[in-house]
C-alpha positions as a Python dict, from the first residue, in 0.01 Angstrom:
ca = {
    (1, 'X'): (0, 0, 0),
    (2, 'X'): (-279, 166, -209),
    (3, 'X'): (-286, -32, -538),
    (4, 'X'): (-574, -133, -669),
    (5, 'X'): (-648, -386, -921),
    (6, 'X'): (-890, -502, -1157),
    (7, 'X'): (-950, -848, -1234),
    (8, 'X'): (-1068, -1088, -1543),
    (9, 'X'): (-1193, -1427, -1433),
    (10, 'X'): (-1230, -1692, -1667),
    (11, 'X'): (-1526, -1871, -1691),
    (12, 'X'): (-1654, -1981, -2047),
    (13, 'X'): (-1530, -2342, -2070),
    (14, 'X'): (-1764, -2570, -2086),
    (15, 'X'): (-1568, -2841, -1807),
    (16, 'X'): (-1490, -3141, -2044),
    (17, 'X'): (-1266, -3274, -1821),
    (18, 'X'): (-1522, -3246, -1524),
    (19, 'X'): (-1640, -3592, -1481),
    (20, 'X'): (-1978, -3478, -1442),
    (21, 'X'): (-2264, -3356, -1674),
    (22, 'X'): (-2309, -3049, -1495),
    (23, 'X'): (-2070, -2749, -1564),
    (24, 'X'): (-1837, -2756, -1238),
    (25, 'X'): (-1844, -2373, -1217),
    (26, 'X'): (-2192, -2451, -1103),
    (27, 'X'): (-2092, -2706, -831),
    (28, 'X'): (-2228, -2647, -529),
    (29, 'X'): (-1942, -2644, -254),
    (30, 'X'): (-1987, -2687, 175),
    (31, 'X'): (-2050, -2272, 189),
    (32, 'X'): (-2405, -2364, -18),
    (33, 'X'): (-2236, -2130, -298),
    (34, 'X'): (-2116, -2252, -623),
    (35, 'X'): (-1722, -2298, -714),
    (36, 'X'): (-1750, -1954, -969),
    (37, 'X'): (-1984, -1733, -672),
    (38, 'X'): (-1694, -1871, -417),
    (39, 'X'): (-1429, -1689, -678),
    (40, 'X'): (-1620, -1397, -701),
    (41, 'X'): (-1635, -1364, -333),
    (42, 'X'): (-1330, -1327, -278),
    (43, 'X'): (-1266, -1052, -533),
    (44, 'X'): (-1564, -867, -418),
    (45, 'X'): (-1435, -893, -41),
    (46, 'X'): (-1128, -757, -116),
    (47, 'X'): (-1139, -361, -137),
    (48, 'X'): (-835, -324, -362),
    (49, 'X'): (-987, -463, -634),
    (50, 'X'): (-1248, -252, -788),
    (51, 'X'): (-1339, -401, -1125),
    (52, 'X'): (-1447, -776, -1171),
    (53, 'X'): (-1453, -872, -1557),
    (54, 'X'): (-1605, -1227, -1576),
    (55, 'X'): (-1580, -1383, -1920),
    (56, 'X'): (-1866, -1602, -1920),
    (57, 'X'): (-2023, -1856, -2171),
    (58, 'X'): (-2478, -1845, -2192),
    (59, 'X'): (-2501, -2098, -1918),
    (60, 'X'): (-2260, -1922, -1640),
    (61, 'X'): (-2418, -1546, -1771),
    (62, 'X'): (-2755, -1730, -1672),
    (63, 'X'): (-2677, -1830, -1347),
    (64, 'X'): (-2499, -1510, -1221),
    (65, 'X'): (-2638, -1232, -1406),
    (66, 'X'): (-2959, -1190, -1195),
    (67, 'X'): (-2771, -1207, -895),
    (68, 'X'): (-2504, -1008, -964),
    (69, 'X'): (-2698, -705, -1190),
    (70, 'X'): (-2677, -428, -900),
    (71, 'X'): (-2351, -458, -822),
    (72, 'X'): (-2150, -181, -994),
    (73, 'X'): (-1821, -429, -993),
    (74, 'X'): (-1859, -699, -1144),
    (75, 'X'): (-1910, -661, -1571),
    (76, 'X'): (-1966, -986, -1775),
    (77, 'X'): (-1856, -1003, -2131),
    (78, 'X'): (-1923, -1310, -2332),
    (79, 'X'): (-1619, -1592, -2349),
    (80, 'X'): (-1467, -1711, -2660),
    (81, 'X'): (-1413, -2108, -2779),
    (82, 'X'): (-1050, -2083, -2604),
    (83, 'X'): (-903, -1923, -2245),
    (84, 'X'): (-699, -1705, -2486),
    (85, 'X'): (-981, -1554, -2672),
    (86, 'X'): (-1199, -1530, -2355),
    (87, 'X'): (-925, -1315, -2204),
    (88, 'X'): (-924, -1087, -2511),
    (89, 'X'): (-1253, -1026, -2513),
    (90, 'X'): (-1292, -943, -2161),
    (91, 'X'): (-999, -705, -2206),
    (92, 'X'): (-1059, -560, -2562),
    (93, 'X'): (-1434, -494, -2478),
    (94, 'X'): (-1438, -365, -2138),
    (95, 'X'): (-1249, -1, -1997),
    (96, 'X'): (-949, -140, -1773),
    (97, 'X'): (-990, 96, -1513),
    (98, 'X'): (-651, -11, -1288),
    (99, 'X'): (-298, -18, -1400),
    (100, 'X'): (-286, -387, -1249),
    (101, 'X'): (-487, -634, -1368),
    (102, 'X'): (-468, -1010, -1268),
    (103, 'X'): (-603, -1315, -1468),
    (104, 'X'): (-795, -1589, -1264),
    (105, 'X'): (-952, -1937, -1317),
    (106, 'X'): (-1299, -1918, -1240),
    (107, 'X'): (-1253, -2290, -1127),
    (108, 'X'): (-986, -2194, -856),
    (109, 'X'): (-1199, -2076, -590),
    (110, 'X'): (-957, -2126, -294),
    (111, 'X'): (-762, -1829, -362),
    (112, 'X'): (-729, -1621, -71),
    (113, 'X'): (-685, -1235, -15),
    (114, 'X'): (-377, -1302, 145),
    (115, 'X'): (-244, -1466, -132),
    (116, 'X'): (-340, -1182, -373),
    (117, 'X'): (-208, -932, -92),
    (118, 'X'): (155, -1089, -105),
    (119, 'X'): (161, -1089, -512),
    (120, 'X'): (50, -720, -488),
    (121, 'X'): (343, -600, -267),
    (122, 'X'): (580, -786, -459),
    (123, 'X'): (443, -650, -772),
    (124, 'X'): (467, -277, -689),
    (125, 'X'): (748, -288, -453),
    (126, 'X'): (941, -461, -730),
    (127, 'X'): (763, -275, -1030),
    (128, 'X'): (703, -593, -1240),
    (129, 'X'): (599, -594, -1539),
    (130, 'X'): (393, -983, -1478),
    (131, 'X'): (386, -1181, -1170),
    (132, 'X'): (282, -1560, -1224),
    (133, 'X'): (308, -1820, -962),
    (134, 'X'): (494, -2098, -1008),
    (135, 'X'): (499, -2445, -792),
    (136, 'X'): (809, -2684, -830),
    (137, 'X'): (718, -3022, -940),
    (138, 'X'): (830, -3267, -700),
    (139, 'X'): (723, -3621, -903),
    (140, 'X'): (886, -3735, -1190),
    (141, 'X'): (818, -3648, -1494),
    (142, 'X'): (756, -3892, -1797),
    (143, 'X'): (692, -3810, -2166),
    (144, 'X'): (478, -4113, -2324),
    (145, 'X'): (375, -4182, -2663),
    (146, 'X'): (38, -4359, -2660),
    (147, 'X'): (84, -4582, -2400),
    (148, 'X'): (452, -4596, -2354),
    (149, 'X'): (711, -4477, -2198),
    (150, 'X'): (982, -4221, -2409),
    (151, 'X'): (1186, -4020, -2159),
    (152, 'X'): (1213, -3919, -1808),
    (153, 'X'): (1244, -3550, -1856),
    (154, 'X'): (1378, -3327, -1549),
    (155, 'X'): (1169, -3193, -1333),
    (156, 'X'): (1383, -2887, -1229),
    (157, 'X'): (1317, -2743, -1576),
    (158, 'X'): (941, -2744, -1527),
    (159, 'X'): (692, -2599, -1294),
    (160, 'X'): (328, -2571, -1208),
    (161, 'X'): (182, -2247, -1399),
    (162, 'X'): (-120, -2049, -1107),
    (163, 'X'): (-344, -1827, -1088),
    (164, 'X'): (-404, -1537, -1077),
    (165, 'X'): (-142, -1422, -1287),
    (166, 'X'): (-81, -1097, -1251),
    (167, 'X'): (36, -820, -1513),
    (168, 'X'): (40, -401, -1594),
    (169, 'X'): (-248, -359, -1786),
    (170, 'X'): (-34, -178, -2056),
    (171, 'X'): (172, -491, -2117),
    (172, 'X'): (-132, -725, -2106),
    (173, 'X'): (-316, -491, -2332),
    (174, 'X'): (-6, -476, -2585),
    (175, 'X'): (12, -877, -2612),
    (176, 'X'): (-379, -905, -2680),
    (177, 'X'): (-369, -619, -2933),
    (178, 'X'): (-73, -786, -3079),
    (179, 'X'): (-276, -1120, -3081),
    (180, 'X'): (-548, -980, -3219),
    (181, 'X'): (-361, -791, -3571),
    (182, 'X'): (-236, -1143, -3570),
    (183, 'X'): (-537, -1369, -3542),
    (184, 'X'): (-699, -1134, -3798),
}
């Protein structure tokens, strides 16, 4: 298979639910590399992606910039206050050069290229439109209100929402310019 891809990793939040005062993007992990370098690495290992959009907030844009200036993949376009407007940005302001593009947490750096090589066959060999993985929840599920419980809902009507998530960059482009008219 000779798809390529491009890619859009999030990482502008500024980790309130990290129980730490330092961003976790900038964690330093085992391999002596942060958690957001880790998820660049393995988008710039992977030859069938040839375009790495990072949406990034001053602190991240810091931190990588001077170490990743030279390198002709990766772009960085500044985040926006929500995932949602991050995403637009880093498509709206940036050429898409692939008809596949995928959306990833910068957080989720354990992704692996065989991962991303299964979604890619099943994407083209089965010309989706968006591929989005999916786990099945396997604890019950309760809805509370403050500190009680309301209902036990069923967990076969819910799952686990991944990423990357991966889409046609036509169809992706066509919900963010849709966003946008309405946002406006």
């Amino acid at each position: 298979m000779n798809a390529t891809y491009s890619v859009i990793i999030v990482g502008a939040g500024n980790s309130q639910r990290f129980q730490s005062k330092k961003n976790k993007l900038l964690f330093k992990l085992t391999n002596n590399l942060t958690i957001i370098e880790t998820t660049l690495q393995t988008f710039l290992n992977d030859q069938k992606c040839t375009q790495i959009i990072v949406g990034v907030n001053d602190e991240i844009f810091a931190y990588l910039q001077p170490k990743y200036q030279r390198n002709q993949k990766v772009i960085f376009t500044t985040g926006g206050n929500e995932r949602v407007d991050t995403i637009k940005n880093c498509l709206l302001n940036n050429k898409i050069i692939n008809d596949i593009i995928l959306i990833h947490d910068g957080a989720r750096c354990y992704l692996t290229n065989d991962f991303i090589d299964k979604m890619l066959g099943e994407f083209v060999v089965n010309n989706y439109e968006t591929l989005i993985p999916l786990l099945r929840i396997n604890d019950a599920i309760k809805k509370i209100n403050d500190k009680e419980i309301v209902e036990t809902v069923h967990r076969s009507e819910y799952g686990l929402v991944q990423t990357p998530q991966m889409f046609k960059t036509s169809v992706l482009l066509g919900v963010y310019q849709n966003y946008q008219k309405k946002s406006s």
